[in-house]
Amino acid sequence: MQKGDLICPKCGAGFRRITLSSLKGECGEFRCTICDRVLEVFDDSSAVAYRLTVVPARIFV
Ligand SMILES: [Zn+2]
């Protein structure tokens, strides 16, 4: 299991990425749940889960 952090360059939200290499995943992309910017694209080699860890100080309304 691999863990990593990523920050959305657009809105500043922080996410924790957890990669489960023992599990088969799905191709896809991860978008910021706040502003919908594409942050990562992944293949199906492993399952990836994301969790919002830092809520941006400024949220565009
Ligand atoms: Zn964002």
Coordinates of C-alpha atoms and ligand atoms in Angstrom, one line a residue:
M1 CA 0.0 0.0 0.0
Q2 CA 1.4 3.4 -1.0
K3 CA 0.3 6.7 0.3
G4 CA 0.8 10.1 -1.2
D5 CA -0.5 13.6 -0.9
L6 CA -1.5 15.9 -3.7
I7 CA -2.6 19.5 -3.7
C8 CA -5.0 21.0 -6.2
P9 CA -3.1 23.8 -7.8
K10 CA -6.3 25.6 -8.6
C11 CA -8.2 25.8 -5.3
G12 CA -5.6 24.5 -2.8
A13 CA -7.6 21.5 -1.6
G14 CA -5.4 18.7 -0.3
F15 CA -6.0 15.0 -0.9
R16 CA -4.5 11.8 0.4
R17 CA -3.9 9.2 -2.3
I18 CA -3.9 5.5 -1.2
T19 CA -2.7 3.0 -3.8
L20 CA -3.6 -0.6 -3.2
S21 CA -1.3 -2.4 -5.6
S22 CA -2.7 -5.8 -4.6
L23 CA -6.0 -4.9 -6.0
K24 CA -7.0 -4.5 -9.6
G25 CA -8.3 -1.0 -10.3
E26 CA -10.0 0.8 -13.1
C27 CA -8.7 3.2 -15.6
G28 CA -9.9 6.7 -14.9
E29 CA -9.0 10.1 -13.6
F30 CA -9.3 11.9 -10.3
R31 CA -10.9 15.3 -10.3
C32 CA -10.7 17.8 -7.4
T33 CA -14.0 17.4 -5.6
I34 CA -14.1 21.1 -4.9
C35 CA -13.3 22.7 -8.3
D36 CA -13.4 19.7 -10.7
R37 CA -9.9 20.2 -12.0
V38 CA -8.3 16.9 -13.2
L39 CA -5.5 16.2 -10.8
E40 CA -4.4 12.7 -11.8
V41 CA -5.0 10.1 -14.4
F42 CA -4.4 6.5 -13.5
D43 CA -4.5 3.1 -15.3
D44 CA -5.9 -0.1 -14.1
S45 CA -2.7 -1.6 -12.6
S46 CA -3.8 -0.9 -9.1
A47 CA -6.8 0.4 -7.1
V48 CA -6.6 4.0 -6.0
A49 CA -8.6 5.8 -3.4
Y50 CA -8.6 9.5 -2.6
R51 CA -9.7 11.3 0.5
L52 CA -10.1 15.0 1.0
T53 CA -7.8 16.1 3.8
V54 CA -7.5 19.9 3.4
V55 CA -10.4 22.0 2.6
P56 CA -9.4 25.2 0.8
A57 CA -9.6 28.4 2.8
R58 CA -11.5 30.0 -0.1
I59 CA -14.3 28.2 -1.7
F60 CA -15.6 29.8 -4.9
V61 CA -19.3 30.2 -4.7
Ligands
ZN1 ZN -9.5 22.1 -6.7

